[in-house]
Amino acid sequence: PGAAERRQRLAPLRKAARDAETLLEKLNRAKALLERQLADPATYAGGADIKALEHERQDLLRRIGEAEERWLAIESEIEAVG
């Protein structure tokens, strides 16, 4: 395949990789905020629903794992097209 064809095949993959990175950044920021909240004693004193916060944290961890897997798969595709 020629360089033009390779660029054409890589463009959507590179966009998908950027999108996956953006999602990972967003999810990691949300996780950091939530973990700060869970580490703050005021959260517990204020009567926050700790189970709900922990459930949200677990959901974020799951979503981060899925997003990382997707990003790695896209990066592998990019390498294969090379």
Coordinates of N, CA, C and O in Angstrom, one line a residue:
P1 N 0.8 -1.2 0.0 CA 0.0 0.0 0.0 C 0.9 1.3 0.0 O 1.9 1.3 0.7
G2 N 0.4 2.2 -0.7 CA 1.1 3.5 -0.8 C 0.9 4.4 0.5 O 0.1 4.1 1.3
A3 N 1.7 5.4 0.5 CA 1.7 6.3 1.7 C 0.4 7.0 1.8 O -0.2 7.1 2.9
A4 N -0.2 7.4 0.7 CA -1.5 8.0 0.8 C -2.6 7.1 1.3 O -3.4 7.5 2.1
E5 N -2.6 5.9 0.9 CA -3.6 4.9 1.4 C -3.3 4.6 2.9 O -4.3 4.5 3.6
R6 N -2.1 4.5 3.3 CA -1.8 4.3 4.7 C -2.3 5.5 5.5 O -2.9 5.3 6.6
R7 N -2.0 6.7 5.1 CA -2.5 7.9 5.8 C -4.1 7.9 5.9 O -4.6 8.2 6.9
Q8 N -4.7 7.5 4.8 CA -6.2 7.4 4.8 C -6.7 6.4 5.8 O -7.7 6.6 6.4
R9 N -6.0 5.3 5.9 CA -6.4 4.2 6.8 C -6.1 4.6 8.3 O -6.8 4.2 9.2
L10 N -5.0 5.4 8.4 CA -4.6 5.7 9.8 C -5.4 6.9 10.4 O -5.6 7.0 11.6
A11 N -5.9 7.8 9.6 CA -6.6 9.0 10.0 C -7.7 8.6 11.0 O -7.8 9.2 12.1
P12 N -8.7 7.8 10.7 CA -9.8 7.5 11.6 C -9.2 6.7 12.9 O -9.8 6.9 14.0
L13 N -8.2 5.9 12.7 CA -7.6 5.2 13.9 C -7.0 6.2 14.8 O -7.1 6.1 16.0
R14 N -6.3 7.2 14.3 CA -5.6 8.2 15.1 C -6.7 9.0 15.8 O -6.5 9.4 17.0
K15 N -7.7 9.4 15.2 CA -8.8 10.1 15.8 C -9.4 9.3 16.9 O -9.7 9.8 18.0
A16 N -9.7 8.0 16.7 CA -10.2 7.2 17.7 C -9.3 7.1 18.9 O -9.7 7.0 20.0
A17 N -8.0 7.0 18.6 CA -7.0 7.0 19.7 C -7.1 8.2 20.5 O -7.0 8.2 21.8
R18 N -7.1 9.4 19.9 CA -7.2 10.7 20.6 C -8.5 10.7 21.4 O -8.5 11.2 22.6
D19 N -9.6 10.3 20.8 CA -10.9 10.2 21.6 C -10.8 9.3 22.8 O -11.3 9.7 23.9
A20 N -10.1 8.2 22.6 CA -10.0 7.3 23.8 C -9.1 7.9 24.8 O -9.4 7.8 26.0
E21 N -8.1 8.6 24.4 CA -7.2 9.3 25.4 C -8.0 10.4 26.2 O -7.8 10.5 27.4
T22 N -8.8 11.1 25.4 CA -9.6 12.2 26.1 C -10.5 11.6 27.1 O -10.7 12.1 28.2
L23 N -11.2 10.5 26.7 CA -12.1 9.8 27.6 C -11.4 9.3 28.9 O -11.8 9.5 30.0
L24 N -10.2 8.7 28.7 CA -9.4 8.2 29.8 C -9.0 9.4 30.7 O -9.1 9.2 32.0
E25 N -8.6 10.5 30.2 CA -8.3 11.7 31.0 C -9.5 12.1 31.8 O -9.4 12.4 33.0
K26 N -10.7 12.2 31.2 CA -11.9 12.6 31.8 C -12.2 11.6 33.0 O -12.6 12.1 34.1
L27 N -12.2 10.3 32.7 CA -12.5 9.3 33.7 C -11.5 9.4 34.9 O -11.9 9.3 36.0
N28 N -10.2 9.5 34.6 CA -9.2 9.6 35.6 C -9.4 10.9 36.5 O -9.2 10.8 37.7
R29 N -9.8 12.0 35.9 CA -10.0 13.2 36.6 C -11.2 13.0 37.6 O -11.2 13.4 38.8
A30 N -12.3 12.3 37.1 CA -13.5 12.1 37.9 C -13.1 11.1 39.0 O -13.5 11.3 40.2
K31 N -12.3 10.1 38.8 CA -11.8 9.2 39.8 C -11.0 9.9 40.9 O -11.2 9.7 42.1
A32 N -10.1 10.8 40.5 CA -9.3 11.5 41.4 C -10.2 12.4 42.3 O -9.9 12.5 43.5
L33 N -11.2 13.1 41.7 CA -12.1 13.9 42.5 C -12.8 13.1 43.5 O -13.0 13.5 44.7
L34 N -13.3 12.0 43.1 CA -14.1 11.1 43.9 C -13.2 10.5 45.1 O -13.7 10.5 46.2
E35 N -12.0 10.2 44.7 CA -11.1 9.6 45.8 C -10.7 10.7 46.8 O -10.6 10.4 48.0
R36 N -10.6 11.9 46.3 CA -10.3 13.0 47.3 C -11.5 13.2 48.2 O -11.4 13.4 49.4
Q37 N -12.7 13.1 47.6 CA -13.9 13.2 48.4 C -14.0 12.1 49.5 O -14.3 12.3 50.6
L38 N -13.7 10.8 49.0 CA -13.7 9.7 49.9 C -12.6 9.8 51.0 O -12.8 9.2 52.1
A39 N -11.5 10.5 50.7 CA -10.4 10.6 51.7 C -10.7 11.7 52.7 O -10.0 11.8 53.7
D40 N -11.6 12.6 52.4 CA -11.9 13.7 53.2 C -12.8 13.3 54.4 O -14.0 12.9 54.2
P41 N -12.4 13.5 55.6 CA -13.2 13.2 56.8 C -14.5 13.9 56.8 O -15.5 13.4 57.3
A42 N -14.6 15.1 56.2 CA -15.8 15.8 56.2 C -16.9 15.1 55.4 O -18.1 15.2 55.7
T43 N -16.5 14.3 54.5 CA -17.5 13.5 53.7 C -18.3 12.6 54.6 O -19.5 12.4 54.5
Y44 N -17.6 11.9 55.6 CA -18.2 11.0 56.5 C -19.0 11.7 57.6 O -20.0 11.2 57.9
A45 N -18.5 12.8 58.0 CA -19.2 13.6 59.0 C -20.4 14.3 58.5 O -21.4 14.5 59.2
G46 N -20.4 14.5 57.2 CA -21.6 15.2 56.6 C -22.7 14.3 56.2 O -23.7 14.8 55.6
G47 N -22.6 13.0 56.5 CA -23.7 12.1 56.2 C -23.8 11.7 54.7 O -24.9 11.3 54.3
A48 N -22.7 11.8 54.0 CA -22.7 11.4 52.6 C -23.0 9.9 52.5 O -22.7 9.1 53.4
D49 N -23.6 9.5 51.4 CA -23.9 8.1 51.1 C -22.6 7.5 50.6 O -22.3 7.4 49.4
I50 N -21.9 6.9 51.6 CA -20.5 6.3 51.3 C -20.7 5.1 50.3 O -19.9 5.0 49.4
K51 N -21.7 4.3 50.5 CA -21.9 3.2 49.6 C -22.1 3.7 48.2 O -21.6 3.1 47.3
A52 N -22.9 4.7 48.0 CA -23.1 5.2 46.6 C -21.8 5.8 46.1 O -21.5 5.6 44.9
L53 N -21.0 6.5 46.9 CA -19.7 7.0 46.4 C -18.8 5.9 46.0 O -18.1 5.9 45.0
E54 N -18.7 4.8 46.9 CA -17.9 3.7 46.6 C -18.3 2.9 45.3 O -17.5 2.5 44.5
H55 N -19.6 2.8 45.2 CA -20.2 2.2 43.9 C -19.8 3.0 42.7 O -19.4 2.5 41.7
E56 N -19.9 4.3 42.8 CA -19.5 5.2 41.7 C -18.0 5.0 41.4 O -17.6 5.0 40.2
R57 N -17.2 4.9 42.4 CA -15.7 4.7 42.3 C -15.5 3.4 41.5 O -14.7 3.3 40.6
Q58 N -16.2 2.3 41.9 CA -16.0 1.0 41.3 C -16.4 1.1 39.8 O -15.8 0.5 38.9
D59 N -17.5 1.8 39.5 CA -18.0 2.0 38.2 C -16.9 2.7 37.3 O -16.6 2.4 36.2
L60 N -16.3 3.8 37.9 CA -15.3 4.5 37.2 C -14.1 3.6 36.9 O -13.5 3.7 35.8
L61 N -13.7 2.8 37.9 CA -12.6 1.9 37.7 C -12.9 0.9 36.5 O -12.0 0.6 35.7
R62 N -14.1 0.4 36.5 CA -14.5 -0.5 35.4 C -14.4 0.2 34.1 O -13.9 -0.3 33.1
R63 N -15.0 1.4 34.0 CA -15.0 2.2 32.8 C -13.6 2.6 32.3 O -13.3 2.6 31.1
I64 N -12.7 2.9 33.3 CA -11.3 3.2 33.0 C -10.6 2.0 32.4 O -9.9 2.1 31.3
G65 N -10.9 0.8 32.9 CA -10.3 -0.4 32.4 C -10.8 -0.7 31.0 O -10.0 -1.1 30.1
E66 N -12.1 -0.5 30.7 CA -12.6 -0.7 29.4 C -12.0 0.3 28.4 O -11.7 -0.1 27.3
A67 N -11.9 1.6 28.8 CA -11.3 2.6 28.0 C -9.8 2.3 27.6 O -9.4 2.5 26.5
E68 N -9.1 1.8 28.7 CA -7.7 1.5 28.4 C -7.6 0.3 27.4 O -6.7 0.4 26.5
E69 N -8.4 -0.7 27.6 CA -8.4 -1.8 26.6 C -8.7 -1.3 25.2 O -8.1 -1.7 24.2
R70 N -9.7 -0.4 25.1 CA -10.1 0.1 23.8 C -8.9 0.9 23.2 O -8.5 0.7 22.0
W71 N -8.3 1.7 24.0 CA -7.1 2.5 23.5 C -6.0 1.6 23.1 O -5.4 1.8 22.0
L72 N -5.7 0.6 23.8 CA -4.6 -0.4 23.5 C -5.0 -1.1 22.2 O -4.1 -1.3 21.3
A73 N -6.2 -1.5 22.0 CA -6.6 -2.1 20.8 C -6.4 -1.2 19.5 O -5.9 -1.6 18.5
I74 N -6.8 0.0 19.7 CA -6.7 1.0 18.6 C -5.2 1.2 18.3 O -4.8 1.2 17.1
E75 N -4.4 1.3 19.3 CA -2.9 1.5 19.1 C -2.3 0.3 18.4 O -1.4 0.5 17.6
S76 N -2.8 -0.9 18.7 CA -2.3 -2.1 18.0 C -2.7 -2.0 16.6 O -1.9 -2.4 15.7
E77 N -3.9 -1.6 16.3 CA -4.4 -1.4 14.9 C -3.5 -0.4 14.2 O -3.1 -0.6 13.0
I78 N -3.2 0.7 14.8 CA -2.3 1.7 14.2 C -0.9 1.1 13.9 O -0.4 1.3 12.8
E79 N -0.4 0.3 14.8 CA 0.9 -0.3 14.6 C 0.8 -1.3 13.4 O 1.8 -1.4 12.6
A80 N -0.3 -2.0 13.3 CA -0.4 -3.0 12.2 C -0.5 -2.3 10.9 O 0.1 -2.8 9.9
V81 N -1.1 -1.2 10.8 CA -1.2 -0.4 9.6 C 0.1 0.2 9.2 O 0.6 0.3 8.1
G82 N 0.8 0.7 10.3 CA 2.1 1.2 10.3 C 2.5 2.2 9.4 O 3.4 2.6 8.9

